[in-house]
CSV table of C-alpha atoms in Angstrom, one decimal:
chain,number,residue,atom,x,y,z
A,1,MET,CA,120.4,73.6,131.3
A,2,LYS,CA,122.7,76.6,131.7
A,3,ILE,CA,124.6,75.6,128.7
A,4,LYS,CA,121.4,75.3,126.7
A,5,LYS,CA,120.3,78.8,127.8
A,6,LEU,CA,123.8,80.2,127.0
A,7,LEU,CA,123.6,78.6,123.5
A,8,ILE,CA,120.2,80.1,122.9
A,9,LEU,CA,121.4,83.5,124.0
A,10,ILE,CA,124.4,83.2,121.6
A,11,LEU,CA,122.1,82.3,118.8
A,12,ILE,CA,119.8,85.2,119.5
A,13,PHE,CA,122.8,87.6,119.7
A,14,GLY,CA,124.2,86.2,116.4
A,15,TYR,CA,120.8,86.6,114.7
A,16,PHE,CA,120.5,90.3,115.7
A,17,LEU,CA,124.2,91.0,114.9
A,18,THR,CA,123.6,89.6,111.4
A,19,TYR,CA,120.3,91.5,111.1
A,20,PHE,CA,121.9,94.8,111.8
A,21,ILE,CA,124.9,94.1,109.5
A,22,LEU,CA,122.3,93.5,106.8
A,23,GLU,CA,120.8,96.9,107.5
A,24,SER,CA,124.2,98.6,107.2
A,25,GLU,CA,126.8,99.5,104.5
A,26,PHE,CA,128.8,96.5,105.8
A,27,THR,CA,126.3,94.1,104.4
A,28,ASN,CA,128.7,92.9,101.7
A,29,ILE,CA,131.1,91.4,104.2
A,30,LEU,CA,128.7,88.6,104.6
A,31,PRO,CA,128.7,85.5,102.4
A,32,ASN,CA,126.1,85.2,99.6
A,33,SER,CA,124.2,82.6,101.6
A,34,LEU,CA,123.4,85.2,104.3
A,35,LEU,CA,123.0,88.0,101.7
A,36,PHE,CA,120.1,86.1,100.4
A,37,LEU,CA,118.4,86.5,103.8
A,38,SER,CA,118.6,90.3,103.4
A,39,ASN,CA,115.6,90.1,101.1
A,40,ILE,CA,113.4,88.3,103.7
A,41,LYS,CA,114.6,89.7,107.0
A,42,HIS,CA,110.9,90.3,108.0
A,43,ILE,CA,110.3,86.6,107.6
A,44,THR,CA,113.4,85.4,109.4
A,45,ILE,CA,112.2,87.1,112.5
A,46,VAL,CA,110.5,83.8,113.4
A,47,VAL,CA,114.0,82.5,114.4
A,48,PRO,CA,114.4,84.7,117.5
A,49,ILE,CA,110.7,84.4,118.3
A,50,PHE,CA,111.1,80.6,118.4
A,51,LEU,CA,114.2,80.9,120.5
A,52,PHE,CA,112.4,83.3,122.9
A,53,LEU,CA,109.6,80.8,123.4
A,54,ILE,CA,112.2,78.1,124.3
A,55,LEU,CA,114.2,80.4,126.5
A,56,PHE,CA,111.5,81.9,128.7
A,57,LYS,CA,109.3,79.6,130.9
A,58,ASN,CA,107.0,82.5,131.3
A,59,ARG,CA,104.9,82.3,128.1
A,60,SER,CA,103.5,85.8,128.6
A,61,ILE,CA,106.9,87.4,128.5
A,62,ALA,CA,107.9,85.3,125.5
A,63,LEU,CA,104.7,86.3,123.7
A,64,ILE,CA,105.1,90.0,124.5
A,65,LEU,CA,108.7,90.0,123.2
A,66,SER,CA,107.6,88.0,120.1
A,67,THR,CA,104.9,90.5,119.3
A,68,LEU,CA,107.3,93.4,119.7
A,69,LEU,CA,109.8,91.7,117.4
A,70,SER,CA,107.1,91.0,114.8
A,71,ILE,CA,106.1,94.6,114.7
A,72,PHE,CA,109.7,95.7,114.6
A,73,SER,CA,110.3,93.4,111.6
A,74,LEU,CA,107.6,95.1,109.5
A,75,TYR,CA,108.5,98.7,110.5
A,76,LYS,CA,110.5,100.6,107.9
A,77,PRO,CA,111.0,104.3,108.6
A,78,HIS,CA,111.7,105.1,105.0
A,79,LEU,CA,108.3,103.6,104.0
A,80,TYR,CA,106.3,105.8,106.4
A,81,ASN,CA,107.1,109.3,105.2
A,82,PHE,CA,103.5,110.3,104.7
A,83,ASP,CA,104.5,114.0,104.6
A,84,LYS,CA,105.8,113.3,101.0
A,85,CYS,CA,102.4,112.3,99.8
A,86,PHE,CA,100.1,114.8,98.1
A,87,ASN,CA,96.6,115.0,99.6
A,88,TYR,CA,94.2,116.5,97.1
A,89,THR,CA,90.6,117.7,97.3
A,90,ASN,CA,88.0,117.2,94.7
A,91,ASN,CA,88.9,120.6,93.1
A,92,GLN,CA,92.5,119.5,92.8
A,93,LYS,CA,92.0,116.5,90.5
A,94,GLU,CA,93.5,118.3,87.5
A,95,ASN,CA,96.9,117.0,86.3
A,96,VAL,CA,96.5,113.8,88.3
A,97,ILE,CA,97.7,110.7,86.4
A,98,LYS,CA,97.4,107.0,87.1
A,99,ILE,CA,100.3,104.9,86.2
A,100,GLY,CA,100.7,101.1,86.5
A,101,THR,CA,103.5,98.5,86.3
A,102,PHE,CA,102.9,94.9,85.4
A,103,ASN,CA,105.2,92.0,84.9
A,104,LEU,CA,103.5,89.7,82.3
A,105,ALA,CA,105.9,86.8,82.9
A,106,GLY,CA,105.6,85.9,79.2
A,107,ASN,CA,101.8,85.7,79.2
A,108,SER,CA,99.2,87.4,77.1
A,109,ILE,CA,96.4,89.4,78.6
A,110,PRO,CA,92.7,88.5,78.1
A,111,GLN,CA,90.4,91.3,77.0
A,112,SER,CA,88.6,91.2,80.4
A,113,GLU,CA,91.9,92.0,82.2
A,114,ILE,CA,92.6,94.9,79.7
A,115,ASP,CA,89.1,96.2,80.4
A,116,LYS,CA,89.9,96.2,84.1
A,117,LEU,CA,93.1,98.3,83.5
A,118,ILE,CA,91.4,100.7,81.2
A,119,PHE,CA,87.9,101.1,82.6
A,120,VAL,CA,88.2,100.2,86.3
A,121,GLU,CA,91.7,101.4,87.0
A,122,ASN,CA,91.5,104.1,84.3
A,123,LEU,CA,95.2,104.0,83.7
A,124,ASP,CA,96.9,106.8,81.8
A,125,ILE,CA,100.3,105.0,81.5
A,126,ILE,CA,101.2,101.3,81.7
A,127,ALA,CA,104.7,99.8,81.9
A,128,PHE,CA,104.9,96.1,81.1
A,129,GLN,CA,107.9,93.8,81.7
A,130,GLU,CA,108.6,90.3,80.4
A,131,VAL,CA,106.5,91.0,77.3
A,132,PRO,CA,106.5,88.3,74.6
A,133,VAL,CA,106.4,89.2,70.9
A,134,SER,CA,103.2,87.2,70.7
A,135,PHE,CA,101.4,89.7,72.9
A,136,VAL,CA,102.5,92.7,70.9
A,137,ASN,CA,101.2,91.0,67.7
A,138,SER,CA,97.9,90.0,69.4
A,139,LYS,CA,94.4,91.3,69.2
A,140,SER,CA,94.6,92.1,72.9
A,141,PHE,CA,97.4,94.5,72.3
A,142,GLU,CA,95.6,96.1,69.4
A,143,TYR,CA,92.6,96.6,71.6
A,144,LEU,CA,94.7,98.1,74.4
A,145,ASN,CA,96.5,100.4,71.9
A,146,ARG,CA,93.1,102.0,70.9
A,147,TYR,CA,92.9,103.5,74.4
A,148,LEU,CA,96.6,104.0,75.1
A,149,ALA,CA,97.5,105.1,71.6
A,150,HIS,CA,101.2,105.8,72.1
A,151,SER,CA,103.6,102.9,72.7
A,152,ILE,CA,107.3,101.9,72.6
A,153,TYR,CA,108.6,98.4,72.6
A,154,ASN,CA,112.0,96.8,72.3
A,155,GLN,CA,111.9,93.5,70.5
A,156,ASN,CA,114.7,91.1,71.3
A,157,LYS,CA,116.2,89.3,68.3
A,158,ASP,CA,116.7,86.2,70.4
A,159,GLY,CA,113.1,86.0,71.5
A,160,PHE,CA,113.6,87.1,75.1
A,161,TRP,CA,110.7,88.8,76.8
A,162,THR,CA,111.3,92.6,77.0
A,163,GLN,CA,109.6,95.8,78.1
A,164,LEU,CA,106.7,97.8,76.7
A,165,THR,CA,105.4,101.2,77.6
A,166,LEU,CA,101.9,102.5,76.6
A,167,SER,CA,100.5,106.0,77.3
A,168,LYS,CA,97.5,108.3,76.6
A,169,PHE,CA,100.1,111.0,76.3
A,170,LYS,CA,102.5,111.3,73.4
A,171,LEU,CA,105.7,109.4,74.1
A,172,THR,CA,108.7,111.4,72.7
A,173,LYS,CA,112.5,111.2,72.7
A,174,ASN,CA,112.2,107.4,73.2
A,175,LYS,CA,115.5,105.7,73.7
A,176,PHE,CA,116.9,102.4,75.1
A,177,LEU,CA,119.5,102.5,78.0
A,178,ASP,CA,121.8,99.6,78.8
A,179,PRO,CA,121.8,99.3,82.6
A,180,GLY,CA,124.5,96.6,82.6
A,181,ASP,CA,125.0,92.9,82.3
A,182,GLY,CA,122.5,90.3,83.4
A,183,PHE,CA,121.9,86.7,82.7
A,184,THR,CA,120.0,87.4,79.5
A,185,THR,CA,121.3,89.3,76.4
A,186,ARG,CA,121.9,93.0,76.6
A,187,ASP,CA,118.7,94.2,74.8
A,188,ALA,CA,116.5,92.0,76.9
A,189,ARG,CA,117.4,93.8,80.1
A,190,ILE,CA,117.2,97.2,78.5
A,191,THR,CA,115.6,100.3,80.1
A,192,ILE,CA,113.1,102.2,78.0
A,193,GLU,CA,113.2,105.9,78.6
A,194,SER,CA,110.3,108.1,77.3
A,195,GLU,CA,109.2,111.7,77.7
A,196,ILE,CA,105.7,113.0,78.2
A,197,VAL,CA,104.4,116.6,78.8
A,198,ILE,CA,101.7,117.2,81.4
A,199,ASN,CA,100.7,120.7,82.7
A,200,ASN,CA,103.6,122.1,80.6
A,201,ARG,CA,106.0,120.0,82.6
A,202,ILE,CA,108.3,117.4,81.1
A,203,VAL,CA,108.2,114.1,82.8
A,204,LYS,CA,110.7,111.3,81.9
A,205,ILE,CA,109.5,107.7,82.4
A,206,LEU,CA,112.0,104.8,82.8
A,207,ASN,CA,110.5,101.4,82.4
A,208,ASN,CA,112.9,98.8,84.0
A,209,HIS,CA,113.4,95.1,84.4
A,210,LEU,CA,116.5,94.3,86.4
A,211,SER,CA,118.3,91.0,86.9
A,212,ILE,CA,117.4,88.2,89.2
A,213,PRO,CA,120.1,88.1,91.9
A,214,PHE,CA,121.7,84.7,91.2
A,215,ASN,CA,124.1,83.2,88.7
A,216,ARG,CA,122.0,81.3,86.2
A,217,SER,CA,123.0,78.4,84.0
A,218,SER,CA,121.4,75.6,82.1
A,219,ASN,CA,121.9,73.3,85.0
A,220,CYS,CA,120.4,75.6,87.6
A,221,SER,CA,116.8,76.8,88.0
A,222,GLY,CA,114.2,77.7,90.5
A,223,LEU,CA,114.5,78.1,94.3
A,224,ASN,CA,117.5,75.7,94.5
A,225,CYS,CA,119.4,78.0,92.1
A,226,LEU,CA,118.5,81.1,94.0
A,227,LEU,CA,119.8,79.6,97.3
A,228,SER,CA,123.0,78.0,96.0
A,229,ASN,CA,124.0,80.6,93.4
A,230,TYR,CA,122.8,83.8,95.0
A,231,ASN,CA,124.7,86.8,93.7
A,232,GLN,CA,123.4,90.4,93.6
A,233,HIS,CA,126.4,91.9,91.8
A,234,ASP,CA,124.7,92.5,88.4
A,235,ARG,CA,121.6,93.9,90.0
A,236,TYR,CA,123.7,96.2,92.2
A,237,ASN,CA,125.5,97.5,89.1
A,238,GLN,CA,122.2,98.1,87.3
A,239,LEU,CA,120.8,100.0,90.3
A,240,ASN,CA,124.0,102.1,90.5
A,241,PHE,CA,123.7,102.9,86.7
A,242,LEU,CA,120.1,104.1,87.2
A,243,SER,CA,121.1,106.2,90.2
A,244,LYS,CA,124.0,107.9,88.4
A,245,TYR,CA,122.0,108.4,85.3
A,246,ILE,CA,119.5,110.7,87.0
A,247,GLU,CA,121.6,111.9,89.9
A,248,ASN,CA,122.7,115.3,88.5
A,249,LYS,CA,119.9,115.8,86.1
A,250,LYS,CA,117.2,118.3,86.7
A,251,GLY,CA,113.6,117.6,85.9
A,252,ASN,CA,110.9,115.1,86.8
A,253,TYR,CA,111.4,111.3,86.6
A,254,ILE,CA,109.3,108.3,87.1
A,255,LEU,CA,111.2,105.0,87.6
A,256,ILE,CA,108.9,102.1,87.2
A,257,GLY,CA,109.0,98.3,86.8
A,258,ASP,CA,110.2,95.0,88.2
A,259,PHE,CA,113.4,95.8,90.0
A,260,LYS,CA,113.9,92.3,91.4
A,261,LEU,CA,114.7,94.1,94.7
A,262,SER,CA,113.2,93.6,98.1
A,263,ASP,CA,112.7,96.7,100.3
A,264,GLN,CA,114.3,94.6,103.0
A,265,ASN,CA,117.6,94.7,101.1
A,266,TYR,CA,120.2,97.3,101.9
A,267,SER,CA,120.5,98.1,98.1
A,268,TYR,CA,116.9,99.3,98.2
A,269,ILE,CA,117.8,101.8,101.0
A,270,LYS,CA,120.7,103.2,99.0
A,271,PHE,CA,118.9,103.3,95.7
A,272,SER,CA,115.7,105.0,97.0
A,273,GLU,CA,117.3,107.6,99.4
A,274,LYS,CA,117.0,110.3,96.7
A,275,LEU,CA,113.7,109.1,95.3
A,276,ILE,CA,110.2,108.8,96.6
A,277,ASP,CA,108.8,105.3,96.7
A,278,THR,CA,105.0,105.7,96.0
A,279,GLY,CA,104.5,102.8,98.3
A,280,ILE,CA,104.8,105.3,101.2
A,281,CYS,CA,101.3,106.5,100.2
A,282,SER,CA,99.7,103.2,101.0
A,283,ALA,CA,98.4,101.7,104.3
A,284,HIS,CA,99.4,98.3,102.9
A,285,LEU,CA,102.7,96.5,102.5
A,286,ASN,CA,102.4,96.4,98.7
A,287,TYR,CA,104.0,92.9,98.5
A,288,THR,CA,104.0,91.8,94.8
A,289,TRP,CA,105.7,88.4,94.7
A,290,SER,CA,104.9,85.6,94.5
A,291,ASN,CA,101.3,85.8,93.3
A,292,GLU,CA,101.4,82.0,92.9
A,293,SER,CA,102.0,81.3,96.6
A,294,PHE,CA,99.3,81.5,99.3
A,295,PHE,CA,100.0,85.2,99.6
A,296,PRO,CA,102.9,87.5,98.3
A,297,ILE,CA,105.8,87.8,100.8
A,298,ILE,CA,108.1,90.5,99.4
A,299,ARG,CA,108.1,93.6,97.2
A,300,LEU,CA,109.8,93.4,93.8
A,301,ASP,CA,107.8,95.9,91.8
A,302,TYR,CA,107.9,99.7,92.3
A,303,ILE,CA,107.0,103.1,91.1
A,304,PHE,CA,109.5,105.7,92.2
A,305,VAL,CA,109.4,109.4,91.5
A,306,LYS,CA,112.0,112.2,91.5
A,307,SER,CA,111.3,115.9,91.2
A,308,GLU,CA,113.3,119.0,91.8
A,309,ASN,CA,113.1,119.8,95.5
A,310,ASN,CA,110.2,117.3,95.6
A,311,LYS,CA,107.9,120.1,94.4
A,312,TYR,CA,106.5,119.3,91.0
A,313,LEU,CA,105.8,115.5,90.9
A,314,LEU,CA,104.3,114.0,94.1
A,315,PRO,CA,102.7,110.6,94.8
A,316,ILE,CA,99.1,110.5,96.0
A,317,SER,CA,98.4,106.8,96.5
A,318,SER,CA,99.7,103.3,95.7
A,319,LYS,CA,98.1,99.8,95.7
A,320,THR,CA,98.6,96.3,94.3
A,321,VAL,CA,96.5,94.9,91.5
A,322,ASN,CA,95.9,91.2,90.7
A,323,PHE,CA,95.8,90.6,86.9
A,324,GLY,CA,96.3,87.9,84.4
A,325,LYS,CA,98.4,84.8,84.9
A,326,SER,CA,101.6,86.5,86.1
A,327,ASP,CA,103.5,85.5,89.3
A,328,HIS,CA,103.6,89.2,90.1
A,329,LEU,CA,101.0,91.5,91.4
A,330,GLY,CA,100.9,94.8,89.6
A,331,ILE,CA,101.4,98.3,91.2
A,332,VAL,CA,99.1,101.2,90.4
A,333,SER,CA,99.9,104.7,91.7
A,334,GLU,CA,98.3,108.1,91.4
A,335,LEU,CA,100.7,111.1,90.9
A,336,LYS,CA,100.1,114.8,91.0
A,337,ILE,CA,101.8,117.1,88.5
A,338,LEU,CA,102.1,120.6,90.0
């Protein structure tokens, strides 16, 4: 019995040691199989909870510890900085914009869904990822383009799904940035940068779709591929590119899209430390994937903002939106331009 308890304590200690390494800059010393767990640390908390229930005969103590662990697993200090959110009154609604990001996963959008984005959500700017050419050539896009008259799309010559940005405001100085290698061709993982002017302020919008963190081949697909071939090197380089691209630039930036990045992962902490994640202005967890499961379990989609001294571009609110046939939920955020 003593050996059994000792073994359980060693397992609990090993779990928390791994957990805290995954929260630190030493995370890359771990093998890829454990790095994968860095994306779902809040779910893996069931491991010590289960061990506590075995270890303690007193079920009350076990349940109290388990409850505290569950709360601990969801708490993220960097997601609860409510002081960075702008709280406006009715007479401060001027220069407030609504922006949304949606991964289409290669699907078209029925007109009823477009009506929801336009008339219910009243979006001023939409960033789409994984957009097939068939959607851009469809009546649905033509209908959407009537309301969001300015658009920029990067068509991939090999037929890969790419990004599309639409806006009520004129999109100028449009260009395509190469964030680095991924498992698809260069111009499929491209970042679209556009510029808009609101309240006499220039705001740059970067629409992104980063790489899935595993080595993909013709013989590997799905969850099995993710578990056996996990590798976040390409995505790390892409995040590093974006960070350096805006690091020393003045002005207002909105980084939006499917980052294929869990907020449980240490790369998220490093990437977002000089940005404001609009998700902080939400009482919800904003999990966006997978919409095909019973309920989403992680965040992959984000709207980040950066402004000089955090003065001119501030988030107001953020929420998830269910739309179309995508495996992602969308994100909609309100932003204040000062």
